[in-house]
Short mmCIF file of C-alpha atoms and ligand atoms in Angstrom, two decimals:
data_model
loop_
_atom_site.label_atom_id
_atom_site.label_comp_id
_atom_site.label_asym_id
_atom_site.label_seq_id
_atom_site.Cartn_x
_atom_site.Cartn_y
_atom_site.Cartn_z
CA MET A 83 -17.21 33.29 34.55
CA ARG A 84 -15.13 31.25 37.01
CA LEU A 85 -12.09 29.43 35.59
CA ALA A 86 -10.26 26.62 37.37
CA GLY A 87 -6.71 25.33 36.89
CA ILE A 88 -5.62 22.02 38.39
CA ASP A 89 -1.96 20.96 38.56
CA LEU A 90 -1.59 17.21 39.08
CA GLY A 91 2.00 17.01 40.31
CA SER A 92 4.06 14.10 41.55
CA ARG A 93 4.00 15.37 45.16
CA ALA A 94 0.91 17.56 45.36
CA ILE A 95 -2.29 18.38 43.51
CA LYS A 96 -3.04 22.09 43.40
CA VAL A 97 -6.26 23.84 42.33
CA VAL A 98 -6.82 27.56 41.71
CA VAL A 99 -10.11 29.24 40.72
CA VAL A 100 -9.96 32.71 39.15
CA ARG A 101 -12.54 35.29 38.04
CA ALA A 102 -12.72 36.35 34.37
CA ASP A 103 -10.46 39.33 35.23
CA GLY A 104 -7.83 36.94 36.63
CA GLY A 105 -8.40 37.67 40.33
CA ILE A 106 -7.88 34.58 42.50
CA LEU A 107 -11.07 33.37 44.20
CA GLU A 108 -9.88 30.17 45.81
CA GLN A 109 -6.92 27.79 46.03
CA ARG A 110 -6.59 24.33 47.54
CA SER A 111 -3.99 21.58 47.60
CA ALA A 112 -3.46 18.03 48.83
CA ASP A 113 -0.46 15.68 48.83
CA THR A 114 -0.54 13.25 45.88
CA THR A 115 -1.36 9.66 46.83
CA PHE A 116 -1.84 6.44 44.89
CA ASP A 117 -5.38 7.50 44.00
CA PRO A 118 -4.93 10.97 42.46
CA LEU A 119 -8.32 11.00 40.73
CA ARG A 120 -10.15 10.49 44.02
CA GLN A 121 -8.10 13.32 45.48
CA CYS A 122 -9.02 15.55 42.56
CA GLN A 123 -12.66 14.75 43.20
CA GLU A 124 -12.27 15.66 46.88
CA LEU A 125 -10.38 18.87 46.07
CA LEU A 126 -12.98 19.94 43.51
CA ASP A 127 -15.90 19.02 45.73
CA GLY A 128 -17.93 22.15 46.47
CA LEU A 129 -15.80 24.38 44.19
CA ARG A 130 -17.81 26.43 41.69
CA PHE A 131 -16.30 26.91 38.22
CA ASP A 132 -17.48 27.05 34.59
CA ARG A 133 -14.38 25.64 32.87
CA ILE A 134 -11.36 23.70 34.03
CA GLN A 135 -7.89 23.11 32.58
CA ALA A 136 -5.40 20.54 33.86
CA THR A 137 -1.61 20.65 33.82
CA GLY A 138 1.13 18.63 35.47
CA TYR A 139 2.22 15.08 34.81
CA GLY A 140 -1.24 13.70 35.64
CA ARG A 141 -3.15 15.97 33.24
CA HIS A 142 -3.94 13.25 30.68
CA LEU A 143 -5.29 10.96 33.39
CA PHE A 144 -7.51 13.82 34.57
CA ARG A 145 -8.89 14.50 31.09
CA ASP A 146 -9.69 10.80 30.62
CA VAL A 147 -12.21 11.18 33.43
CA TYR A 148 -13.22 14.86 33.21
CA GLU A 149 -13.93 14.81 29.47
CA LYS A 150 -14.77 18.51 29.26
CA ALA A 151 -11.45 19.52 30.79
CA CYS A 152 -8.75 21.15 28.66
CA ILE A 153 -5.09 20.33 29.14
CA VAL A 154 -1.94 22.41 28.85
CA SER A 155 1.77 21.67 29.27
CA GLU A 156 3.50 22.62 32.50
CA ILE A 157 5.88 24.88 30.56
CA LEU A 158 3.06 27.09 29.27
CA ALA A 159 1.17 26.96 32.57
CA HIS A 160 4.18 28.03 34.66
CA ALA A 161 5.10 30.75 32.17
CA ARG A 162 1.56 32.20 32.25
CA GLY A 163 1.21 31.94 36.01
CA ALA A 164 4.60 33.54 36.63
CA ILE A 165 3.85 36.50 34.33
CA ALA A 166 0.49 37.01 36.07
CA ALA A 167 2.14 37.00 39.49
CA GLU A 168 4.86 39.42 38.36
CA PRO A 169 4.79 41.01 34.87
CA ARG A 170 8.51 41.93 34.97
CA VAL A 171 9.47 38.24 34.79
CA ARG A 172 11.73 37.20 31.87
CA ALA A 173 12.46 33.63 32.98
CA VAL A 174 10.99 30.92 35.16
CA LEU A 175 12.76 28.33 37.29
CA ASP A 176 10.30 25.69 38.44
CA ILE A 177 11.58 23.04 40.84
CA GLY A 178 8.88 20.53 41.64
CA GLY A 179 8.79 17.08 43.13
CA GLN A 180 10.30 15.19 40.22
CA ASP A 181 11.44 17.66 37.62
CA THR A 182 13.16 20.99 37.15
CA LYS A 183 12.38 23.43 34.34
CA ALA A 184 14.16 26.57 33.19
CA ILE A 185 12.11 28.72 30.82
CA ALA A 186 13.17 31.91 29.01
CA LEU A 187 10.38 34.38 28.12
CA ASP A 188 10.16 37.35 25.79
CA PRO A 189 8.78 40.69 27.07
CA ALA A 190 5.25 39.61 26.05
CA GLY A 191 5.54 36.44 28.15
CA LYS A 192 5.97 34.11 25.16
CA VAL A 193 8.18 31.04 25.75
CA LEU A 194 11.46 31.50 23.85
CA LYS A 195 13.37 28.44 25.03
CA PHE A 196 13.14 25.89 27.81
CA GLU A 197 15.03 23.01 29.33
CA MET A 198 13.53 20.31 31.49
CA ASN A 199 15.14 17.64 33.64
CA ASP A 200 12.57 14.91 34.16
CA ARG A 201 14.75 11.84 33.63
CA CYS A 202 15.94 11.44 37.21
CA ALA A 203 15.48 12.96 40.65
CA ALA A 204 18.82 14.85 40.58
CA GLY A 205 18.31 18.44 41.64
CA THR A 206 14.57 18.11 42.21
CA GLY A 207 12.33 18.29 45.26
CA LYS A 208 12.55 14.51 45.55
CA PHE A 209 16.35 14.78 45.87
CA LEU A 210 15.93 17.20 48.79
CA GLU A 211 13.27 14.97 50.36
CA VAL A 212 15.53 11.89 50.24
CA MET A 213 18.45 13.87 51.69
CA ALA A 214 16.31 15.43 54.43
CA ARG A 215 15.20 11.92 55.43
CA ALA A 216 18.85 10.80 55.64
CA PHE A 217 19.33 13.57 58.23
CA GLY A 218 16.15 12.56 60.10
CA LEU A 219 14.47 15.83 59.11
CA SER A 220 11.30 16.81 57.28
CA VAL A 221 11.71 18.64 54.00
CA HIS A 222 10.21 21.73 55.71
CA ASP A 223 13.08 21.87 58.22
CA PHE A 224 15.89 20.94 55.83
CA GLY A 225 16.46 24.46 54.40
CA PRO A 226 16.73 26.23 57.80
CA PHE A 227 18.99 23.38 59.03
CA ALA A 228 21.40 23.88 56.10
CA GLU A 229 21.37 27.65 56.59
CA ALA A 230 22.94 27.19 60.02
CA ALA A 231 26.13 25.78 58.37
CA HIS A 232 29.52 27.45 58.74
CA ARG A 233 30.94 26.22 55.45
CA PRO A 234 29.61 23.84 52.79
CA CYS A 235 30.99 20.35 52.22
CA LYS A 236 31.65 19.61 48.57
CA ILE A 237 29.19 17.09 47.13
CA SER A 238 30.42 15.74 43.82
CA SER A 239 27.49 13.56 42.73
CA MET A 240 24.03 14.83 41.85
CA CYS A 241 22.66 11.30 41.48
CA THR A 242 20.24 10.85 44.39
CA VAL A 243 21.58 7.42 45.29
CA PHE A 244 25.27 8.38 45.10
CA ALA A 245 24.77 11.76 46.80
CA GLU A 246 23.01 10.03 49.69
CA SER A 247 25.93 7.62 50.17
CA GLU A 248 28.36 10.54 49.83
CA ALA A 249 26.46 12.40 52.59
CA THR A 250 26.47 9.28 54.77
CA SER A 251 30.26 8.83 54.30
CA LEU A 252 30.86 12.50 55.18
CA MET A 253 28.76 12.05 58.34
CA ALA A 254 30.81 8.97 59.26
CA ARG A 255 33.99 11.07 58.84
CA GLY A 256 32.66 13.52 61.43
CA GLU A 257 31.72 16.40 59.13
CA PRO A 258 29.11 18.62 60.81
CA PRO A 259 25.71 17.55 59.38
CA MET A 260 24.70 21.17 58.68
CA ASN A 261 27.75 21.63 56.43
CA ILE A 262 26.84 18.49 54.48
CA ALA A 263 23.24 19.66 54.16
CA PHE A 264 24.47 23.05 52.94
CA GLY A 265 26.66 21.34 50.34
CA LEU A 266 23.64 19.40 49.07
CA HIS A 267 21.63 22.62 48.77
CA LEU A 268 24.52 24.31 46.95
CA ALA A 269 24.64 21.45 44.44
CA VAL A 270 20.90 21.84 43.68
CA ALA A 271 21.18 25.62 43.34
CA ALA A 272 24.26 25.40 41.08
CA ARG A 273 22.54 22.89 38.82
CA SER A 274 19.46 25.13 38.54
CA VAL A 275 21.51 28.23 37.72
CA ALA A 276 23.36 26.27 35.02
CA MET A 277 19.98 25.33 33.47
CA LEU A 278 18.91 28.99 33.49
CA ARG A 279 22.16 29.99 31.79
CA ARG A 280 21.68 27.32 29.10
CA VAL A 281 18.29 28.74 28.12
CA THR A 282 20.04 32.16 28.07
CA ALA A 283 17.63 33.58 30.61
CA CYS A 284 18.21 37.26 31.28
CA GLY A 285 16.21 39.60 33.50
CA PRO A 286 14.08 38.82 36.55
CA VAL A 287 13.55 35.09 37.24
CA ALA A 288 10.37 33.76 38.87
CA PHE A 289 11.12 30.84 41.16
CA THR A 290 8.07 28.53 41.19
CA GLY A 291 7.13 25.08 42.50
CA GLY A 292 7.28 23.61 45.98
CA VAL A 293 11.07 23.88 46.29
CA ALA A 294 10.70 27.68 46.15
CA ARG A 295 9.50 27.29 49.75
CA ASN A 296 12.98 26.07 50.79
CA SER A 297 14.68 29.09 52.42
CA CYS A 298 18.23 27.86 51.78
CA ILE A 299 17.72 27.24 48.05
CA ARG A 300 16.01 30.63 47.83
CA ARG A 301 18.95 32.40 49.47
CA LEU A 302 21.53 30.62 47.30
CA LEU A 303 19.64 31.48 44.12
CA GLU A 304 19.18 35.09 45.23
CA ASP A 305 22.96 35.36 45.66
CA ALA A 306 23.74 33.63 42.35
CA LEU A 307 21.22 35.69 40.38
CA GLU A 308 22.21 38.95 42.09
CA GLY A 309 18.80 40.09 43.25
CA GLN A 310 16.98 39.03 40.08
CA LEU A 311 14.83 36.38 41.84
CA LEU A 312 11.08 36.90 42.28
CA ILE A 313 9.03 34.52 44.42
CA ALA A 314 5.25 34.59 44.77
CA ALA A 315 3.76 34.23 48.24
CA GLU A 316 2.64 30.68 47.40
CA PRO A 317 4.93 29.55 44.56
CA GLN A 318 3.56 26.00 44.47
CA PHE A 319 0.25 27.29 42.99
CA ILE A 320 1.78 29.09 39.97
CA GLY A 321 1.24 26.18 37.53
CA ALA A 322 -2.43 25.79 38.50
CA LEU A 323 -2.89 29.57 38.30
CA GLY A 324 -1.39 29.62 34.81
CA ALA A 325 -3.61 26.74 33.66
CA ALA A 326 -6.69 28.66 34.84
CA LEU A 327 -5.58 31.94 33.24
CA LEU A 328 -4.81 30.30 29.89
CA LEU A 329 -8.52 29.45 29.60
CA ARG A 330 -9.14 33.19 29.09
CA GLY A 331 -7.45 32.91 25.69
P1 ADP B 173 4.89 18.57 42.00
O1 ADP B 173 4.25 19.63 41.13
O2 ADP B 173 5.80 17.65 41.26
O3 ADP B 173 3.89 17.86 42.84
P2 ADP B 173 5.66 20.69 43.81
O4 ADP B 173 5.88 21.88 42.94
O5 ADP B 173 4.41 20.63 44.61
O6 ADP B 173 5.87 19.35 42.98
O7 ADP B 173 6.94 20.58 44.78
C1 ADP B 173 7.12 19.49 45.65
C2 ADP B 173 8.47 19.66 46.34
O8 ADP B 173 8.48 20.88 47.07
C3 ADP B 173 8.72 18.58 47.38
O9 ADP B 173 9.41 17.50 46.78
C4 ADP B 173 9.59 19.30 48.41
O10 ADP B 173 10.97 19.12 48.12
C5 ADP B 173 9.27 20.78 48.22
N1 ADP B 173 8.50 21.38 49.32
C6 ADP B 173 7.16 21.34 49.50
N2 ADP B 173 6.81 22.03 50.59
C7 ADP B 173 7.95 22.53 51.13
C8 ADP B 173 8.26 23.33 52.28
N3 ADP B 173 7.30 23.78 53.12
N4 ADP B 173 9.55 23.63 52.51
C9 ADP B 173 10.53 23.19 51.68
N5 ADP B 173 10.30 22.44 50.59
C10 ADP B 173 9.03 22.11 50.31
#
């Protein structure tokens, strides 16, 4: 039995195929465009699987077309995927393209409490993308750039629009760009830690989603959580992995 999970996110579509024992057979991804269903078709082309489950904000759209597909919330998918990647996990912090989730788990991996910010881009991957662009950088280079800072500038607004103008004003005042970038990263990390505290997460935290690839955010969270952060080799696939594994029942 081959089980597939597909995570239709705002920035990327991710697919994972697992064996019945949970071992990963294949994973693929593509950036989300204005025609996500065509992209799904292309990603699934040539993949062998018996059942498929969709998660992510585009899951309902997917099921409208792939009628036999199951769907599951991102909260459950990330929780399941994180536990599979590291059984010691007691909480999940998922920072994706347009939302952030903090999820507290019990020792059996059951969701105890969660909080989700999906109303605006504040503190999400989109926020970092917009800021990186203001510095003329790609999101891939933004973390290492900020890590070269000597001291962070204080950023008081988390609203993407206001924070961008705050960064631009600081640049105009001659603040070193790296320090401003570091301040922006600190603001995202602080907001995420506050979310984890509100769901009363305790124990090891799995950091999932594309932003877990940002080295500066990773380092700031590692410091704030005092070594309790666990990151899979490819954290952006955890939701799709969880969706596939949840088909096992
Ligand atoms: P979604 O599920 O909403 O599509 P993802 O979990 O795929 O979101 O995360 C997308 C975000 O991850 C992007 O907005 C970007 O900020 C960040 N990201 C993706 N790749 C990288 C990378 N190589 N380095 C740093 N950040 C990255």
